[in-house]
Short mmCIF file of C-alpha atoms and ligand atoms in Angstrom, two decimals:
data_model
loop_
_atom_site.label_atom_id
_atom_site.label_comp_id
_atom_site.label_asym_id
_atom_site.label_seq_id
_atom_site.Cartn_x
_atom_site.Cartn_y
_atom_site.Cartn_z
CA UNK B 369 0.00 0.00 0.00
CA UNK B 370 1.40 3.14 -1.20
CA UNK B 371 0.70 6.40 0.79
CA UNK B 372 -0.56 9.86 -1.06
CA UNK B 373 -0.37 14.13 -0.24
CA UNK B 374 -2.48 15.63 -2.76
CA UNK B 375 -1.59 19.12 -2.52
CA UNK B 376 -4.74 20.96 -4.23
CA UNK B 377 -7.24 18.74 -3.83
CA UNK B 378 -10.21 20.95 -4.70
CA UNK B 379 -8.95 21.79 -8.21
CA UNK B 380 -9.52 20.20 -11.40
CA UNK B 381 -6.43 17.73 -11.45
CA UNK B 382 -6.98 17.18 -7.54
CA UNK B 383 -10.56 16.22 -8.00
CA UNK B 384 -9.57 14.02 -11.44
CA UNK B 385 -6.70 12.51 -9.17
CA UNK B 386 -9.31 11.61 -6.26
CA UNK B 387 -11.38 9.89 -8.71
CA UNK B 388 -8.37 7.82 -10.26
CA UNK B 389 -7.68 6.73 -6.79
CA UNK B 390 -10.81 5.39 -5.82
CA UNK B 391 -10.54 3.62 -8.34
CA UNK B 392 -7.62 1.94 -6.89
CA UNK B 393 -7.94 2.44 -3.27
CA UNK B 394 -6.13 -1.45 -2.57
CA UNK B 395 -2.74 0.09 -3.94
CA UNK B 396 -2.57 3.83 -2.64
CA UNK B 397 -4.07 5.53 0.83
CA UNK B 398 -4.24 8.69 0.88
CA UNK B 399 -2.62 10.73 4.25
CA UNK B 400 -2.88 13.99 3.35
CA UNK B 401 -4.87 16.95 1.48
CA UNK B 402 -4.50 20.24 1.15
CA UNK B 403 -6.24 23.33 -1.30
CA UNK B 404 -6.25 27.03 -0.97
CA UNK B 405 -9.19 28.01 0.91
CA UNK B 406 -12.19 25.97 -0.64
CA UNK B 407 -13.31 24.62 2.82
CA UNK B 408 -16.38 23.09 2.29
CA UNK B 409 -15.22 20.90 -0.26
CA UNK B 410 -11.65 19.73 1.58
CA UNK B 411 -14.06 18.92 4.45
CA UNK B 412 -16.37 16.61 2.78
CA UNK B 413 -12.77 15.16 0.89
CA UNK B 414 -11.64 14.79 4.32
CA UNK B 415 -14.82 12.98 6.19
CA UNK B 416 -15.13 10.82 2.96
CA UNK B 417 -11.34 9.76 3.22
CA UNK B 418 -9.97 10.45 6.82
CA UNK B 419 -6.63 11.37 5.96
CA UNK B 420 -4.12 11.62 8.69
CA UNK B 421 -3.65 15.98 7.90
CA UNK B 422 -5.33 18.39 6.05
CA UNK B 423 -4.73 22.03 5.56
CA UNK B 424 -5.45 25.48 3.82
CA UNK B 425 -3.15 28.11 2.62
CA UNK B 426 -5.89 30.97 3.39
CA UNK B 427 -5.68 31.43 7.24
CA UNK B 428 -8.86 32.68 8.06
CA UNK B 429 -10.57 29.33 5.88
CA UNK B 430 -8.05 27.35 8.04
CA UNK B 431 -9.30 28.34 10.94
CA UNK B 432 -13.15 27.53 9.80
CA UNK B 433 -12.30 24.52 8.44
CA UNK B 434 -11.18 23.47 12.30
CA UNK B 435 -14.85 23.89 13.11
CA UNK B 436 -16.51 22.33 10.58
CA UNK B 437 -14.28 19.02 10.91
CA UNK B 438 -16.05 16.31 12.76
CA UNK B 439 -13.80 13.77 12.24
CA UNK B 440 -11.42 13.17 14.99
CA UNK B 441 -9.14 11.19 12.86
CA UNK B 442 -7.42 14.11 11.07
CA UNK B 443 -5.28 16.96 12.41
CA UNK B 444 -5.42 20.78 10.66
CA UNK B 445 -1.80 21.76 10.17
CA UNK B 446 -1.89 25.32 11.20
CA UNK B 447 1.58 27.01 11.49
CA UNK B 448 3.05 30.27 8.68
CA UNK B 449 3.48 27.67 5.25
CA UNK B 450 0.85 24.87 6.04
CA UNK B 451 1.28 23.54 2.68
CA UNK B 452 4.83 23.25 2.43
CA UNK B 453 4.76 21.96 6.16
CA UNK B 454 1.93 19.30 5.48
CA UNK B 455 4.00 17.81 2.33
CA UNK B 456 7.01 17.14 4.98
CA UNK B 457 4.88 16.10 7.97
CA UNK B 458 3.06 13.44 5.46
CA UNK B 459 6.03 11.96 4.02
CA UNK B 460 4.41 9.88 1.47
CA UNK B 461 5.67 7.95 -0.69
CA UNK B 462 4.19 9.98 -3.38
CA UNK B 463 3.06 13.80 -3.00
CA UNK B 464 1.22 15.23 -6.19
CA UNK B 465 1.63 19.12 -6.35
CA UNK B 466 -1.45 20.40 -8.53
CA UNK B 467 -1.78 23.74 -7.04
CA UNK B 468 -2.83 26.40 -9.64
CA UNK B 469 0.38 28.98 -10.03
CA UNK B 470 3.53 30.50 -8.16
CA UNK B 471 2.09 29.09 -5.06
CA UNK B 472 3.37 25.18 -6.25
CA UNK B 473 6.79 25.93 -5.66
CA UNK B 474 7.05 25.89 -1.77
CA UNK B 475 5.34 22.66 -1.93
CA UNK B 476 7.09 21.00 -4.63
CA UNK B 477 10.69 21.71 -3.21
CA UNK B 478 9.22 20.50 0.06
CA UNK B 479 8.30 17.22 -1.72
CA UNK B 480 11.75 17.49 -3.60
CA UNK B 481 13.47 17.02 -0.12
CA UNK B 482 11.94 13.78 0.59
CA UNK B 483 13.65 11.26 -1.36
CA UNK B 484 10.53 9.82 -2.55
CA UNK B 485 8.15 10.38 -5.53
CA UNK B 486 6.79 13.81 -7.10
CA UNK B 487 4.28 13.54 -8.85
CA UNK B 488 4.05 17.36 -10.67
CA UNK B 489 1.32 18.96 -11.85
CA UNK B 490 2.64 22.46 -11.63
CA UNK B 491 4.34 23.37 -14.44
CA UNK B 492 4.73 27.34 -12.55
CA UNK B 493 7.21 25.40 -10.19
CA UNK B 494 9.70 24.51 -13.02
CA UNK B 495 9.67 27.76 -15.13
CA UNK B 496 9.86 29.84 -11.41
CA UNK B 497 12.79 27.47 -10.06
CA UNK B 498 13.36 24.97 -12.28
CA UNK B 499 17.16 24.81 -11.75
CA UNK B 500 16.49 24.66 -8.12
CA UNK B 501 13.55 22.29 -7.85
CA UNK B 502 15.74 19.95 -10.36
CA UNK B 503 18.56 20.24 -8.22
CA UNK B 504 16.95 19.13 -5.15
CA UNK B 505 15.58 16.65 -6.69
CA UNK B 506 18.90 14.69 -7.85
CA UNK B 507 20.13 15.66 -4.43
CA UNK B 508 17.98 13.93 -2.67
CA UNK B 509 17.16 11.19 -4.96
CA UNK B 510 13.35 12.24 -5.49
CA UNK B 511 11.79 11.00 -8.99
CA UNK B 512 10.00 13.22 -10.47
CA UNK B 513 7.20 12.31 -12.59
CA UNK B 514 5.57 14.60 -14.92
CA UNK B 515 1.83 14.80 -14.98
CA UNK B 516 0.98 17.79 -17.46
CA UNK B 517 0.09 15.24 -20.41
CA UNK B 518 2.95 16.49 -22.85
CA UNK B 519 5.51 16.04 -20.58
CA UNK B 520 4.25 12.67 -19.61
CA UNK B 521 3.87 11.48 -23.31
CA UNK B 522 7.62 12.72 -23.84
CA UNK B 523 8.60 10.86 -20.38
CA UNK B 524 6.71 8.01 -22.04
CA UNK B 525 8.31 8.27 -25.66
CA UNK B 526 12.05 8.30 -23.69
CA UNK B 527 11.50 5.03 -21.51
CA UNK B 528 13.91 2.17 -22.46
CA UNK B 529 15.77 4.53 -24.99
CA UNK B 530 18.75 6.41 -24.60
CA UNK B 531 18.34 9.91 -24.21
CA UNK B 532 21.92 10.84 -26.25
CA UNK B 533 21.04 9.71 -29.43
CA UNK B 534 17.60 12.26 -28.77
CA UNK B 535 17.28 14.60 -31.68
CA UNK B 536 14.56 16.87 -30.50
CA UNK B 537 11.15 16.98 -28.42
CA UNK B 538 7.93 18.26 -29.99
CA UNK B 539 5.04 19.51 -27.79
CA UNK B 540 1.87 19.68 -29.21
CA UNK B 541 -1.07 21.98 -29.08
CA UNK B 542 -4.41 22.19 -29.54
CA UNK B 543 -4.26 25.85 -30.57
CA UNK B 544 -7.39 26.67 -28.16
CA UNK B 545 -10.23 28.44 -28.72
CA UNK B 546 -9.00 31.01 -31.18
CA UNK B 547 -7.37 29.07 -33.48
CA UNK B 548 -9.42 30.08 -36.19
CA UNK B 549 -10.17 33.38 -35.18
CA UNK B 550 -8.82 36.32 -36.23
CA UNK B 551 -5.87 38.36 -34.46
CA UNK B 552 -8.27 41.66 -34.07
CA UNK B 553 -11.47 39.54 -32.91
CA UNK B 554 -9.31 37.35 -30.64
CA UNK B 555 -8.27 40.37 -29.10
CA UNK B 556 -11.66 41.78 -27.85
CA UNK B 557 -13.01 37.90 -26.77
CA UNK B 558 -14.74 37.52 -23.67
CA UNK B 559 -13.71 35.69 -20.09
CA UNK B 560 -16.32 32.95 -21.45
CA UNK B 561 -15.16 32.31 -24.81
CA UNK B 562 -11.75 32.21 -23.99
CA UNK B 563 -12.55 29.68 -21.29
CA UNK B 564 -14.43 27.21 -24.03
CA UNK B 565 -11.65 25.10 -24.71
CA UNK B 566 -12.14 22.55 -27.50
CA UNK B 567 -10.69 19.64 -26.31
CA UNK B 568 -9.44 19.87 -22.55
CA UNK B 569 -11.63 19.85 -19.68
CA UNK B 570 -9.08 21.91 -17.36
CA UNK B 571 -9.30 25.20 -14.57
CA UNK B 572 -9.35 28.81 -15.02
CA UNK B 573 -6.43 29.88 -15.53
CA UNK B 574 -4.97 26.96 -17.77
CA UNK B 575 -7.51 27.13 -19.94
CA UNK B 576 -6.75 31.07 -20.23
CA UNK B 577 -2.96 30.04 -20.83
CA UNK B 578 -4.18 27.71 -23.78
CA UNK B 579 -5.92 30.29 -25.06
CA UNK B 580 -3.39 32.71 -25.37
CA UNK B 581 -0.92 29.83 -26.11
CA UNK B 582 0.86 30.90 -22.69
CA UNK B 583 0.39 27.60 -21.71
CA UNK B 584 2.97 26.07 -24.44
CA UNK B 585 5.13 28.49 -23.50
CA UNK B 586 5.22 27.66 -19.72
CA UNK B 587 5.44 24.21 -21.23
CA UNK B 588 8.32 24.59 -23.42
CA UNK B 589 10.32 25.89 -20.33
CA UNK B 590 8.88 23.10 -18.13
CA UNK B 591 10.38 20.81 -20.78
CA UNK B 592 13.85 22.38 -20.90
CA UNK B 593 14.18 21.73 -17.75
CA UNK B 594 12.35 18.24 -16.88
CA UNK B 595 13.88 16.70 -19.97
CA UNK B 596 17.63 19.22 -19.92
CA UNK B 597 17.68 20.09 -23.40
CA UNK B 598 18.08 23.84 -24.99
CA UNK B 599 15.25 25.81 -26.69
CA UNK B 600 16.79 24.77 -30.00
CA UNK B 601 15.78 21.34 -29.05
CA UNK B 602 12.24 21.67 -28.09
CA UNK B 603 9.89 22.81 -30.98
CA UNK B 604 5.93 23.28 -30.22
CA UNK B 605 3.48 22.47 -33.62
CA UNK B 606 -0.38 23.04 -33.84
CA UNK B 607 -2.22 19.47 -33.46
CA UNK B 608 -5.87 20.77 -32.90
CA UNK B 609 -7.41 17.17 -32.50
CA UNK B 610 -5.07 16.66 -29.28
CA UNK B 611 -5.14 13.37 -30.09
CA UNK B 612 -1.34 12.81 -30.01
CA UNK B 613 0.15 14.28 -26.78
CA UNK B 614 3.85 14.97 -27.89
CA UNK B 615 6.36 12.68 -29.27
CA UNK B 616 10.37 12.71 -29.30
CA UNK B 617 12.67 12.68 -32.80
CA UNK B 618 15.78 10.33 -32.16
CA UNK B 619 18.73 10.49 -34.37
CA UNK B 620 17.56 8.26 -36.89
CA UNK B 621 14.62 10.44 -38.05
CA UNK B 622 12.47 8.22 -35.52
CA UNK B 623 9.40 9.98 -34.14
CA UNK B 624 7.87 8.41 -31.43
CA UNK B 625 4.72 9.68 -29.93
CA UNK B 626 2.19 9.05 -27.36
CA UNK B 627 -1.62 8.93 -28.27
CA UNK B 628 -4.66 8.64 -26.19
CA UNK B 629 -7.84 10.43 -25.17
CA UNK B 630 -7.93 13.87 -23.74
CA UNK B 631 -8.13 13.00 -19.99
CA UNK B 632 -6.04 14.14 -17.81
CA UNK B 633 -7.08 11.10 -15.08
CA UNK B 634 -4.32 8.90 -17.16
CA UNK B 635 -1.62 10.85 -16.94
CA UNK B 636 -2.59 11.36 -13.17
CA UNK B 637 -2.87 7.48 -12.67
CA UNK B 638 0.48 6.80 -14.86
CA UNK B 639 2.68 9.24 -12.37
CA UNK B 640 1.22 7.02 -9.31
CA UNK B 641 1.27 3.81 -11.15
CA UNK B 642 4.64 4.32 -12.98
CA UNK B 643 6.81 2.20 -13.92
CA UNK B 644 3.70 0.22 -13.71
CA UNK B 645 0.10 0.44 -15.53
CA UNK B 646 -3.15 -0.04 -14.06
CA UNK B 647 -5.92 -0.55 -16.10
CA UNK B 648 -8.64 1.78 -16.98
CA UNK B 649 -11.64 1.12 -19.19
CA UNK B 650 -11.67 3.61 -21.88
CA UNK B 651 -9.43 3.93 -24.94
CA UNK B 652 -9.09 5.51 -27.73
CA UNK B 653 -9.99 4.24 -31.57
CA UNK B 654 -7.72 5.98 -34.42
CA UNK B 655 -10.42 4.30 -37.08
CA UNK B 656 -11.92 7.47 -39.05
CA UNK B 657 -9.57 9.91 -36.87
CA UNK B 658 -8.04 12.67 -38.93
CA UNK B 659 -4.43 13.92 -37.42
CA UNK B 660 -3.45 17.56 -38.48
CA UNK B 661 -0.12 19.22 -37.37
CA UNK B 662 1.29 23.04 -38.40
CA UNK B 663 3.17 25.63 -37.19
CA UNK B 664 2.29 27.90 -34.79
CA UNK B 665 1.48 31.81 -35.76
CA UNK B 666 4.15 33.54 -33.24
CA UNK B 667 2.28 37.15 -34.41
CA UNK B 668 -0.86 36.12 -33.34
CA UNK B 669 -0.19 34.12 -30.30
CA UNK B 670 2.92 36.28 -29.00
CA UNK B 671 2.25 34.99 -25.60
CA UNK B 672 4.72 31.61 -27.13
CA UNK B 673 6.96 34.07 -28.56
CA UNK B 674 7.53 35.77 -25.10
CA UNK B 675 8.13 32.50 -23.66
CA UNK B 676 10.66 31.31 -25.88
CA UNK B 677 12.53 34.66 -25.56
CA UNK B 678 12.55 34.70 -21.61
CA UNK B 679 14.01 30.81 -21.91
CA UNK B 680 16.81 31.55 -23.65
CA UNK B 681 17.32 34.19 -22.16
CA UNK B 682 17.20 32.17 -18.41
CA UNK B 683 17.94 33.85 -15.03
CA UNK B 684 15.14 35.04 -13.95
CA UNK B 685 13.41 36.53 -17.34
CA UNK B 686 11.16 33.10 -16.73
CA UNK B 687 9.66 34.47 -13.60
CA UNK B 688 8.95 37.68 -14.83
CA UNK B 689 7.44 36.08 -17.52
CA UNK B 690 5.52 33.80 -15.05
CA UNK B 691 4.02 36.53 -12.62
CA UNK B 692 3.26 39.01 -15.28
CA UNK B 693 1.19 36.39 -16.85
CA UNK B 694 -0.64 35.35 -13.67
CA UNK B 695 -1.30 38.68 -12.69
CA UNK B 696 -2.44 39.51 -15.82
CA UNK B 697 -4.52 36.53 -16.17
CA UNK B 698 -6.37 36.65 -13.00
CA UNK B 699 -7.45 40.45 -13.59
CA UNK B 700 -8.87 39.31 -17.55
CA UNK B 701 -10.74 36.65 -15.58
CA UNK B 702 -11.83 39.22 -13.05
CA UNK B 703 -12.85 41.09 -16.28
CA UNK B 704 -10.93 44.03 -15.31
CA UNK B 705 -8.97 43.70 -18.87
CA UNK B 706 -9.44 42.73 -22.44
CA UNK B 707 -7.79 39.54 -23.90
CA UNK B 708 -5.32 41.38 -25.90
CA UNK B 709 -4.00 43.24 -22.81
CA UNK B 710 -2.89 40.16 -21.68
CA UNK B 711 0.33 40.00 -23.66
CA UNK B 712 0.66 43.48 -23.99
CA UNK B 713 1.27 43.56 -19.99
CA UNK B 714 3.65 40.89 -19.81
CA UNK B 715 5.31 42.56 -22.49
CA UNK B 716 5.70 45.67 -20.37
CA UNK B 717 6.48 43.54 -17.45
CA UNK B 718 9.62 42.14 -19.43
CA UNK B 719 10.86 45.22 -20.96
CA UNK B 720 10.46 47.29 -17.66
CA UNK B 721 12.31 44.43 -14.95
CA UNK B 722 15.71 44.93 -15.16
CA UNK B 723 18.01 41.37 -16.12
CA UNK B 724 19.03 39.68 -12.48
CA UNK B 725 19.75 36.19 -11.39
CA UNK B 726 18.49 35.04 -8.01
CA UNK B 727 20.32 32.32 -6.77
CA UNK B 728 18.01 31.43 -3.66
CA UNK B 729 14.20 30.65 -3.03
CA UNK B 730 13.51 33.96 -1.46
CA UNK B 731 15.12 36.13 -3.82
CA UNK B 732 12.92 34.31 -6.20
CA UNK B 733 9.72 34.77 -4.13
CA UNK B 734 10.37 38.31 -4.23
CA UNK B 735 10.66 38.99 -8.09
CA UNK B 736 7.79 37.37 -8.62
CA UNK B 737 6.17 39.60 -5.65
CA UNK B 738 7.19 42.74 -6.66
CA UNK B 739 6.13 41.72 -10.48
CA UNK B 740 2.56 41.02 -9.65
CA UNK B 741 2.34 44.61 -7.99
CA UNK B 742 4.01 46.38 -10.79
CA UNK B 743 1.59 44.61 -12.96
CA UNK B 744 -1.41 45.85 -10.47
CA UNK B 745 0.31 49.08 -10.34
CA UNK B 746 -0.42 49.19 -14.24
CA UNK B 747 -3.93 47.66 -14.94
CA UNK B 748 -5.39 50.40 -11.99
CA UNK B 749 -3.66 52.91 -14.25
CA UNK B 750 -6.60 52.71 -16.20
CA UNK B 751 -6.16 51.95 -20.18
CA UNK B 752 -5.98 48.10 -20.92
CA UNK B 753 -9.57 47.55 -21.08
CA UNK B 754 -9.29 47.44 -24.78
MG1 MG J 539 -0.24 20.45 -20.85
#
């Protein structure tokens, strides 16, 4: 019996990850849960499963969640980082970080330090501190799995082969909601039809990142640093069916790829099950399946663009890159500013922070701090509605 920390347990991969393991409740139990500050829903998780902790980021839901807990079987970690604190004081044998944001990486380099398995769902962690998170990992012998579904078809594509005769990586995707629109009318879209994704059934802000094509950007730099190759070496192509989930080009001209259906529950169940499978009963047919791939259009969906730029360009241009956009995402969703503002601030953000490299956590923390303000600073300035 394996034991389980799911750290954001209320959001979309957290609830998809709850019902892959019940599904196989013999193999894993899980210890611990934590979320942000949805408290009625992480207290029905927790009298349904009776893990050993639970805990909020948000104090004040902390403390109501005490209150509302009648189980006697589960403490509330309550101290300055519960989340980072819970993922150490579980100790499982595998903790899967699917927190939406910045916010992952205190929890994922808390997993990092136990020698055990992370299972990753925050792709924020990698492009904020990927050098760090990776390095703790190796140091303390922690595997880290991959559970954003590109990154685990490429971990896929690479088992049993050897990674130096590797050519490239291709991500693919979809192309979101606005692949067929125009530049102009994508521009002026609304918080709803930018959060109609075709394919994925995902949270907020993802979905906004896949519209604006963020998302393959944050993904590209996730890559570079799961898999340790250079921007030359990771390309990102238009497959709007999302039918294959990325593949790998060896030496030889080989592609290999990794189909399946849009779910994100098997990814989820391969980074628990891993090196293992465990069965689930829907598949995919390829009979009367049309595959398309193209280019992306870096004008139109600049967000990519950004992201390769601030990659190559490392230190911290990534984080920048990273708050501005989650700043900037959360006000369009607020409806404060249009679509097309979202770029244009992160552009801003980039030009305006000066080039620095932080070598610790905290220096880290506070660039992406002082970011989100300067991009506050600037939307209450008025002028990005349109
Ligand atoms: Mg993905």
């Amino acid at each position: 019996m394996k034991t389980v920390a799911i750290i954001g347990s209320t959001g979309s991969i957290g609830l998809q990850a709850l019902d892959v393991l019940a599904d196989l409740a013999d193999e894993y139990k899980i210890v611990a849960l934590a979320a942000n500050k949805n408290t009625e829903l992480i207290a029905a998780q927790v009298e349904k499963l009776q893990p050993q902790l639970v805990t909020l980021q948000d104090k004040e839901a902390r403390t109501s969640l005490k209150s509302l807990l009648r189980t006697k079987k589960t403490k509330v970690i309550d101290c300055e980082e519960p989340v980072e604190a819970i993922v150490s004081e579980a100790n499982a044998d595998i903790t899967l970080v699917c927190v939406v944001g910045a916010a992952g990486l205190l929890p994922s380099l808390s997993a990092a330090k136990l020698g055990k398995r992370l299972a990753l769902a925050n792709k924020e962690s990698l492009v904020m501190g990927g050098d760090l998170l990776i390095k703790t990992c190796k140091e303390h012998a922690t595997e880290l799995i991959p559970v954003d579904s590109e990154h685990s078809a490429i971990f896929q594509c690479l088992l049993g082969q050897d990674t130096k005769e590797l050519k490239k990586i291709i991500l693919t995707a979809s192309g979101g909601p606005f692949l067929n629109v125009s530049k102009a009318k994508m521009e002026q879209a609304s918080v709803a039809e930018a959060l109609n994704h075709p394919n994925w059934k995902m949270g907020g802000k993802i979905t906004i990142d896949s519209a604006t094509m963020m998302n393959k950007g944050l993904e590209v730099i996730e890559a570079h640093h799961l898999f340790g190759l250079n921007y030359d070496r990771i390309e990102a192509i238009i497959h709007p069916q999302s039918v294959v989930h990325s593949l790998v080009e060896y030496n030889d001209g080989s592609l290999i790829a990794q189909l399946g259906l849009a779910d994100m529950r098997v990814p989820i169940q391969f980074a628990f099950s891993y090196p293992k499978r465990a069965k689930r009963s829907s598949s995919l047919s390829l009979i009367g399946k049309r595959l398309d791939f193209f280019e992306p259009d870096l004008t139109k969906f600049a967000c990519l663009r950004l992201a390769y730029e601030a990659g190559r360009a490392g230190r911290d241009r990534p984080i920048v890159l990273n708050a501005a956009n989650e700043a900037a995402v959360e006000s369009f969703l607020a409806q404060k500013i249009a679509f097309g503002s979202i770029y244009k601030l992160i552009a801003e953000a980039l030009s305006s922070f000066p080039e620095s490299k932080s070598d610790t956590l905290t220096a880290k923390l506070e660039i992406d701090k002082s970011v989100r303000a300067y991009i506050s600073r600037l939307i209450n300035s008025g002028r990005w509605t349109e």
